[in-house]
Amino acid sequence: MTSDHGDTRAIHEGQDPDLPFGAVTVPIYQTSTYAQDDIAVPKVWDYGRGGNPTRDAFEIALASLEGGDRCFAFASGMSAETTLLLTLRPGDHVVLADDVYGGTYRLLTKVLGPWGLEMTTCDLADADALASAMRPETRFVWVETPSNPLLKIVDIQAVAALAHASGARVVVDNTFASPALQLPLDLGADIVVHSVTKYIGGHSDLIGGALVTSDTELIERLAFLVNAVGAVPGPMDAFLALRGLKTLGVRMQRHCGNAAAVASFLSSHEKVNQVYYPGLPSHDGHAVATTQMSDFGGMVSFTVASPDEAARVARSTRLFVLAESLGAVESLIELPGPMTHASVSGSPLEVPANLIRLSVGLEHPDDLIADLARALAP
Ligand SMILES: *Cc1c(COP(=O)(O)O)cnc(C)c1O
């Protein structure tokens, strides 16, 4: 099955009807081990840590959507990142975007830093800053675009040119855009990271992660580490991830439409100071976003007069649920300062205390705007 269209591949790639019964949906192969044809002669897999047919189907479909040769699924976005970073050695160096996901920063500073990995944060939109952050030992330049929670846009092609010139690989965390809107490997990135928990899963009902790459050396190393480290998803979560992936294209369309409507409403609201949405022409990254993304995503952040006012608004919405996470059918509201970004408070990644982040869901946009209008009213 091949198609030029991701929407088609998401539904068919790796998902031929099941052989004995013709099940149209890939079954949940809830097994830990497999009967072997003879001693040390497995049919396909010998043990569930190494592989599982439900997980295989999800990996094949996501690899195809990202345009990569191979995908590895993980139990969480963080375990995908950990396994990727374990391909490095003590003494190696990583350059991180200065507004990278807080969990990634924590993993490097609190877990892999003491273990021996070196790290520098830098504004990846600034070519000079990146050039001076690079060292001979730099192995990865870690990009997140759009970033969290300020929706900063990094030019993937420009970063890839610079990183490759000094022999480093480019990692792109594509969680916010998803392959429905942005294909980092086509733009020169070497590895795509996902928190499958977010848009790919799409229904706030699983924790999952993934890596996608076409780099043969990395594929070999990761295939070994997946089994050796064992941070793999169970069959049920692989099934939910694959089910989410099938509707990613249509969901992203609605997320983008709703977020654009919400961003435009907030931009003209007297109690809103600044709106961060890459679809707004006033956004710093708008021009680059227009070239590397097919639409601008479902995340919108904005500031209000004070931290207290931000807290009041976040407590006052009725449709927008006060919760961490993002990318699902229901709209969520949160304060990055005390919630998702609490682990980076006091670090260079600290975010404004009067900032509110919205994950705009799939409800009718009129209802979402009415909810925000009511919450913002005094
Ligand atoms: C949530 C998230 C992660 C971590 O993924 P988990 O599935 O929560 O482990 C990494 N990167 C980004 C951008 C995220 O939003």
Coordinates of C-alpha atoms and ligand atoms in Angstrom, one line a residue:
M1 CA 0.0 0.0 0.0
T2 CA 1.5 3.3 -1.0
S3 CA 0.0 6.7 -1.3
D4 CA 1.4 10.2 -1.5
H5 CA -1.1 11.2 1.2
G6 CA -0.5 10.7 4.9
D7 CA -4.2 10.6 5.6
T8 CA -4.4 7.4 3.5
R9 CA -1.2 5.8 4.9
A10 CA -2.3 6.5 8.5
I11 CA -5.2 4.1 7.9
H12 CA -3.6 1.4 5.8
E13 CA 0.2 1.2 6.2
G14 CA 1.2 -1.8 8.3
Q15 CA -2.5 -2.7 8.8
D16 CA -3.4 -5.5 6.3
P17 CA -6.4 -7.5 7.5
D18 CA -5.3 -10.1 10.1
L19 CA -4.5 -13.5 8.4
P20 CA -6.6 -16.1 10.1
F21 CA -9.8 -14.1 10.7
G22 CA -9.6 -11.1 8.4
A23 CA -10.0 -8.6 11.2
V24 CA -10.0 -5.2 9.6
T25 CA -8.5 -3.6 12.7
V26 CA -5.1 -4.7 13.9
P27 CA -5.9 -6.9 17.0
I28 CA -4.4 -6.3 20.5
Y29 CA -1.9 -9.1 20.7
Q30 CA -1.9 -9.3 24.5
T31 CA 0.9 -11.8 24.9
S32 CA 4.3 -11.6 26.6
T33 CA 5.9 -14.5 24.6
Y34 CA 5.6 -16.5 21.4
A35 CA 5.6 -20.3 20.6
Q36 CA 8.8 -21.0 18.6
D37 CA 9.1 -23.2 15.5
D38 CA 12.2 -24.9 17.0
I39 CA 14.9 -24.2 19.5
A40 CA 15.9 -20.6 19.0
V41 CA 13.8 -20.4 15.8
P42 CA 11.0 -17.8 16.5
K43 CA 8.3 -17.3 13.9
V44 CA 8.9 -13.5 14.2
W45 CA 9.4 -12.5 17.8
D46 CA 10.7 -14.5 20.7
Y47 CA 9.6 -12.3 23.6
G48 CA 7.3 -9.3 24.0
R49 CA 10.0 -6.8 25.0
G50 CA 11.6 -7.3 21.7
G51 CA 8.5 -6.9 19.6
N52 CA 4.7 -7.3 19.3
P53 CA 2.5 -7.3 16.2
T54 CA 0.2 -4.5 17.5
R55 CA 3.3 -2.4 18.3
D56 CA 4.8 -3.3 14.9
A57 CA 1.7 -2.0 13.1
F58 CA 1.8 1.3 14.9
E59 CA 5.5 1.7 14.3
I60 CA 5.2 1.0 10.6
A61 CA 2.3 3.5 10.2
L62 CA 4.1 6.3 12.1
A63 CA 7.4 5.7 10.3
S64 CA 5.5 6.1 7.0
L65 CA 3.7 9.3 8.1
E66 CA 7.0 10.9 9.2
G67 CA 8.7 9.7 6.0
G68 CA 11.3 7.7 8.0
D69 CA 12.7 4.2 7.5
R70 CA 12.0 3.1 11.0
C71 CA 10.0 4.0 14.1
F72 CA 10.5 2.7 17.6
A73 CA 7.5 3.0 20.0
F74 CA 8.1 3.6 23.7
A75 CA 6.1 3.6 27.0
S76 CA 6.3 7.4 27.2
G77 CA 7.9 10.4 25.4
M78 CA 10.4 10.6 28.2
S79 CA 11.5 7.0 27.8
A80 CA 11.9 7.6 24.1
E81 CA 14.1 10.5 24.9
T82 CA 16.1 8.6 27.5
T83 CA 16.7 5.7 25.1
L84 CA 17.8 8.1 22.3
L85 CA 20.2 9.8 24.7
L86 CA 21.6 6.4 25.8
T87 CA 23.1 6.1 22.3
L88 CA 25.6 8.8 23.5
R89 CA 28.5 8.3 25.9
P90 CA 29.8 10.2 28.9
G91 CA 31.6 13.3 27.7
D92 CA 29.3 13.8 24.7
H93 CA 27.6 17.1 24.4
V94 CA 24.0 18.1 23.5
V95 CA 22.8 21.6 22.5
L96 CA 19.2 22.2 23.6
A97 CA 16.7 24.9 22.6
D98 CA 16.5 27.4 25.4
D99 CA 12.8 26.7 25.8
V100 CA 12.8 23.0 25.4
Y101 CA 10.2 20.8 27.1
G102 CA 10.8 21.0 30.9
G103 CA 11.0 17.2 31.2
T104 CA 13.8 17.1 28.6
Y105 CA 15.8 19.7 30.5
R106 CA 15.3 17.9 33.8
L107 CA 16.4 14.6 32.2
L108 CA 19.6 16.1 31.0
T109 CA 20.4 18.2 34.1
K110 CA 19.2 15.8 36.8
V111 CA 19.7 12.3 35.3
L112 CA 22.0 12.2 32.4
G113 CA 24.2 15.1 33.5
P114 CA 25.4 13.3 36.6
W115 CA 25.9 10.2 34.4
G116 CA 28.3 12.3 32.2
L117 CA 26.4 14.0 29.3
E118 CA 27.2 17.7 28.8
M119 CA 24.6 20.2 27.8
T120 CA 24.2 23.8 26.7
T121 CA 21.0 25.6 26.1
C122 CA 20.8 28.3 23.4
D123 CA 18.3 30.3 21.3
L124 CA 18.2 28.1 18.2
A125 CA 16.7 30.9 16.1
D126 CA 20.0 32.8 16.5
A127 CA 22.6 31.3 14.2
D128 CA 25.5 33.0 16.0
A129 CA 24.4 31.7 19.4
L130 CA 24.1 28.1 17.9
A131 CA 27.5 28.4 16.3
S132 CA 29.2 29.4 19.6
A133 CA 27.3 26.7 21.6
M134 CA 28.7 23.9 19.3
R135 CA 31.7 21.9 20.5
P136 CA 33.8 19.2 18.9
E137 CA 31.9 16.7 21.2
T138 CA 28.4 18.0 20.2
R139 CA 26.4 15.0 19.1
F140 CA 22.8 16.3 19.0
V141 CA 21.2 19.6 18.4
W142 CA 17.8 19.2 20.1
V143 CA 15.0 21.3 18.4
E144 CA 11.4 21.8 19.5
T145 CA 9.2 23.7 17.1
P146 CA 6.7 25.0 17.8
S147 CA 8.0 25.2 21.4
N148 CA 6.2 24.9 24.7
P149 CA 4.7 27.1 25.9
L150 CA 5.7 30.2 23.9
L151 CA 5.2 28.5 20.5
K152 CA 8.6 29.7 19.3
I153 CA 9.5 28.6 15.8
V154 CA 12.9 27.3 14.8
D155 CA 14.0 27.0 11.2
I156 CA 14.8 23.3 10.9
Q157 CA 16.7 23.6 7.6
A158 CA 18.9 26.4 8.9
V159 CA 19.7 24.5 12.1
A160 CA 20.4 21.2 10.2
A161 CA 22.8 23.0 7.9
L162 CA 24.8 24.4 10.8
A163 CA 24.7 21.2 12.9
H164 CA 25.7 18.9 10.0
A165 CA 28.6 21.1 9.1
S166 CA 30.1 20.2 12.5
G167 CA 29.1 16.5 12.4
A168 CA 26.2 16.7 14.9
R169 CA 22.8 15.1 14.3
V170 CA 19.5 17.1 14.6
V171 CA 16.7 15.8 16.8
V172 CA 13.3 17.4 16.4
D173 CA 10.6 17.0 19.0
N174 CA 7.6 17.0 16.6
T175 CA 5.0 16.6 19.4
F176 CA 3.3 20.0 18.9
A177 CA 3.0 19.9 15.1
S178 CA 2.6 16.2 14.5
P179 CA 3.4 14.7 11.1
A180 CA 0.0 16.0 9.9
L181 CA 1.5 19.5 9.8
Q182 CA 5.3 19.2 9.7
L183 CA 7.8 16.6 8.4
P184 CA 11.2 17.3 10.1
L185 CA 13.1 14.5 8.3
D186 CA 12.2 16.1 4.9
L187 CA 13.6 19.4 6.3
G188 CA 17.0 17.8 7.1
A189 CA 16.5 16.5 10.7
D190 CA 18.0 13.1 11.5
I191 CA 15.6 12.0 14.3
V192 CA 12.0 12.8 15.2
V193 CA 10.9 12.5 18.8
H194 CA 7.2 12.2 19.8
S195 CA 5.2 12.3 23.0
V196 CA 2.5 10.0 21.5
T197 CA 0.5 11.0 24.6
K198 CA -0.4 14.2 22.9
Y199 CA -1.8 14.7 19.3
I200 CA -1.0 11.2 18.0
G201 CA -2.9 9.5 20.8
G202 CA -5.3 12.4 20.8
H203 CA -7.8 11.3 23.4
S204 CA -6.1 11.8 26.8
D205 CA -6.2 8.0 27.4
L206 CA -2.6 6.8 27.0
I207 CA 1.0 7.7 27.7
G208 CA 3.4 6.8 24.9
G209 CA 6.4 7.9 22.9
A210 CA 8.2 7.3 19.6
L211 CA 11.4 7.9 17.7
V212 CA 11.6 7.9 13.9
T213 CA 14.7 8.0 11.8
S214 CA 16.3 6.8 8.5
D215 CA 19.8 6.8 9.9
T216 CA 21.0 3.2 9.6
E217 CA 23.7 3.5 12.3
L218 CA 21.1 4.8 14.8
I219 CA 18.5 2.3 13.7
E220 CA 20.9 -0.5 14.6
R221 CA 21.8 1.0 17.9
L222 CA 18.2 1.8 18.9
A223 CA 17.0 -1.6 17.9
F224 CA 19.5 -3.0 20.4
L225 CA 18.7 -0.5 23.1
V226 CA 14.9 -0.9 22.8
N227 CA 15.3 -4.5 23.9
A228 CA 18.2 -4.0 26.3
V229 CA 16.6 -1.1 28.1
G230 CA 13.0 -2.3 27.8
A231 CA 11.0 1.0 28.0
V232 CA 8.4 -0.4 25.6
P233 CA 4.6 0.2 25.4
G234 CA 2.1 -2.6 26.1
P235 CA -0.1 -4.0 23.3
M236 CA -3.2 -2.1 24.5
D237 CA -1.4 1.3 24.4
A238 CA 0.1 0.5 21.0
F239 CA -3.5 -0.3 19.8
L240 CA -4.8 3.1 21.2
A241 CA -1.9 4.9 19.7
L242 CA -2.6 3.4 16.3
R243 CA -6.3 4.1 16.6
G244 CA -5.4 7.8 17.4
L245 CA -3.0 8.0 14.4
K246 CA -5.8 7.0 11.9
T247 CA -7.7 10.2 12.7
L248 CA -4.7 12.5 13.2
G249 CA -5.2 14.3 9.9
V250 CA -8.9 15.3 10.4
R251 CA -8.3 16.1 14.1
M252 CA -5.4 18.4 13.3
Q253 CA -7.5 20.3 10.7
R254 CA -10.2 21.1 13.3
H255 CA -7.6 21.8 16.1
C256 CA -5.9 24.4 13.7
G257 CA -9.2 26.0 12.7
N258 CA -10.4 26.3 16.3
A259 CA -7.0 27.6 17.6
A260 CA -6.9 30.2 14.8
A261 CA -10.4 31.4 15.9
V262 CA -9.4 31.5 19.6
A263 CA -6.1 33.3 18.8
S264 CA -7.9 35.9 16.8
F265 CA -10.6 36.4 19.6
L266 CA -7.9 36.8 22.2
S267 CA -5.8 39.2 20.1
S268 CA -8.6 41.7 20.1
H269 CA -9.6 41.3 23.8
E270 CA -8.8 44.2 26.0
K271 CA -7.7 42.1 29.0
V272 CA -5.2 40.1 27.0
N273 CA -1.7 41.5 26.8
Q274 CA 0.0 39.3 24.3
V275 CA -1.0 36.2 22.3
Y276 CA 1.5 33.6 21.2
Y277 CA 0.2 31.7 18.1
P278 CA 2.4 31.1 15.1
G279 CA -0.5 31.6 12.8
L280 CA -0.7 35.3 13.7
P281 CA 1.3 37.5 11.3
S282 CA 2.5 39.4 14.3
H283 CA 4.2 36.2 15.7
D284 CA 8.1 36.3 15.4
G285 CA 8.1 32.9 13.8
H286 CA 5.2 33.3 11.4
A287 CA 7.3 33.5 8.2
V288 CA 9.3 30.4 9.0
A289 CA 6.2 28.6 10.2
T290 CA 4.5 29.3 6.9
T291 CA 7.3 27.6 5.0
Q292 CA 7.9 24.5 7.2
M293 CA 4.4 23.8 8.5
S294 CA 1.2 23.2 6.5
D295 CA -0.9 24.8 9.3
F296 CA -0.2 26.4 12.7
G297 CA -1.4 23.8 15.3
G298 CA -3.8 23.7 18.2
M299 CA -1.8 25.4 21.0
V300 CA -2.3 29.0 21.9
S301 CA -0.7 30.9 24.8
F302 CA -1.4 34.4 26.1
T303 CA -0.5 36.7 29.0
V304 CA -2.9 38.7 31.1
A305 CA -2.3 41.6 33.6
S306 CA -0.9 39.6 36.5
P307 CA -0.2 36.1 37.9
D308 CA -3.3 36.4 40.1
E309 CA -5.5 37.3 37.1
A310 CA -4.0 34.4 35.2
A311 CA -5.0 32.1 38.1
R312 CA -8.5 33.6 38.2
V313 CA -9.1 33.0 34.5
A314 CA -7.7 29.4 34.6
R315 CA -10.2 28.7 37.5
S316 CA -13.1 30.3 35.7
T317 CA -13.5 28.4 32.5
R318 CA -16.1 25.7 32.3
L319 CA -15.4 23.9 28.9
F320 CA -11.6 24.3 29.1
V321 CA -10.6 21.8 31.7
L322 CA -7.8 22.9 34.2
A323 CA -5.2 20.2 33.5
E324 CA -1.7 19.5 32.2
S325 CA -1.0 17.7 28.9
L326 CA -2.4 18.7 25.5
G327 CA -3.4 17.6 22.1
A328 CA -6.6 15.8 22.8
V329 CA -10.2 16.2 21.8
E330 CA -11.2 18.2 24.9
S331 CA -9.8 21.7 25.4
L332 CA -7.5 22.2 28.3
I333 CA -6.2 25.3 30.2
E334 CA -3.2 25.6 32.4
L335 CA -0.7 28.0 34.0
P336 CA 2.8 26.8 32.8
G337 CA 4.6 28.7 35.7
P338 CA 3.2 26.7 38.6
M339 CA 2.1 23.6 36.6
T340 CA 3.9 22.1 33.5
H341 CA 6.9 24.3 33.9
A342 CA 7.4 24.2 37.7
S343 CA 10.5 22.0 37.2
V344 CA 12.3 24.8 35.3
S345 CA 11.4 27.6 37.7
G346 CA 14.6 29.5 38.5
S347 CA 16.4 28.1 35.4
P348 CA 17.0 29.8 32.1
L349 CA 13.8 28.1 30.9
E350 CA 11.6 29.9 33.4
V351 CA 8.3 31.2 31.8
P352 CA 6.3 34.4 32.5
A353 CA 4.1 34.0 35.6
N354 CA 1.2 35.7 34.0
L355 CA 1.1 33.2 31.1
I356 CA -1.9 31.0 30.3
R357 CA -1.6 28.0 27.9
L358 CA -4.5 26.6 26.0
S359 CA -4.7 23.3 24.2
V360 CA -7.6 24.0 21.9
G361 CA -9.7 20.9 21.4
L362 CA -12.4 19.8 18.9
E363 CA -15.5 21.4 20.5
H364 CA -17.4 24.0 18.5
P365 CA -15.3 27.2 18.3
D366 CA -18.3 29.4 19.2
D367 CA -18.6 27.5 22.5
L368 CA -14.8 27.8 23.2
I369 CA -14.8 31.5 22.5
A370 CA -17.9 32.1 24.7
D371 CA -16.2 30.1 27.5
L372 CA -13.1 32.3 27.3
A373 CA -15.1 35.5 27.0
R374 CA -17.0 34.6 30.2
A375 CA -13.8 33.7 32.1
L376 CA -12.0 36.9 31.0
A377 CA -14.9 39.1 32.0
P378 CA -14.4 40.7 35.4
Ligands
LIG1 C1 4.7 15.7 26.9 C2 5.9 16.0 26.1 C3 7.0 15.2 26.3 C4 7.1 14.1 27.2 O1 6.3 13.0 26.8 P1 5.5 12.0 27.9 O2 4.7 11.2 27.0 O3 4.7 12.9 28.8 O4 6.6 11.3 28.6 C5 8.1 15.6 25.5 N1 8.1 16.6 24.6 C6 7.0 17.4 24.5 C7 7.0 18.6 23.6 C8 5.9 17.2 25.3 O5 4.8 18.0 25.2

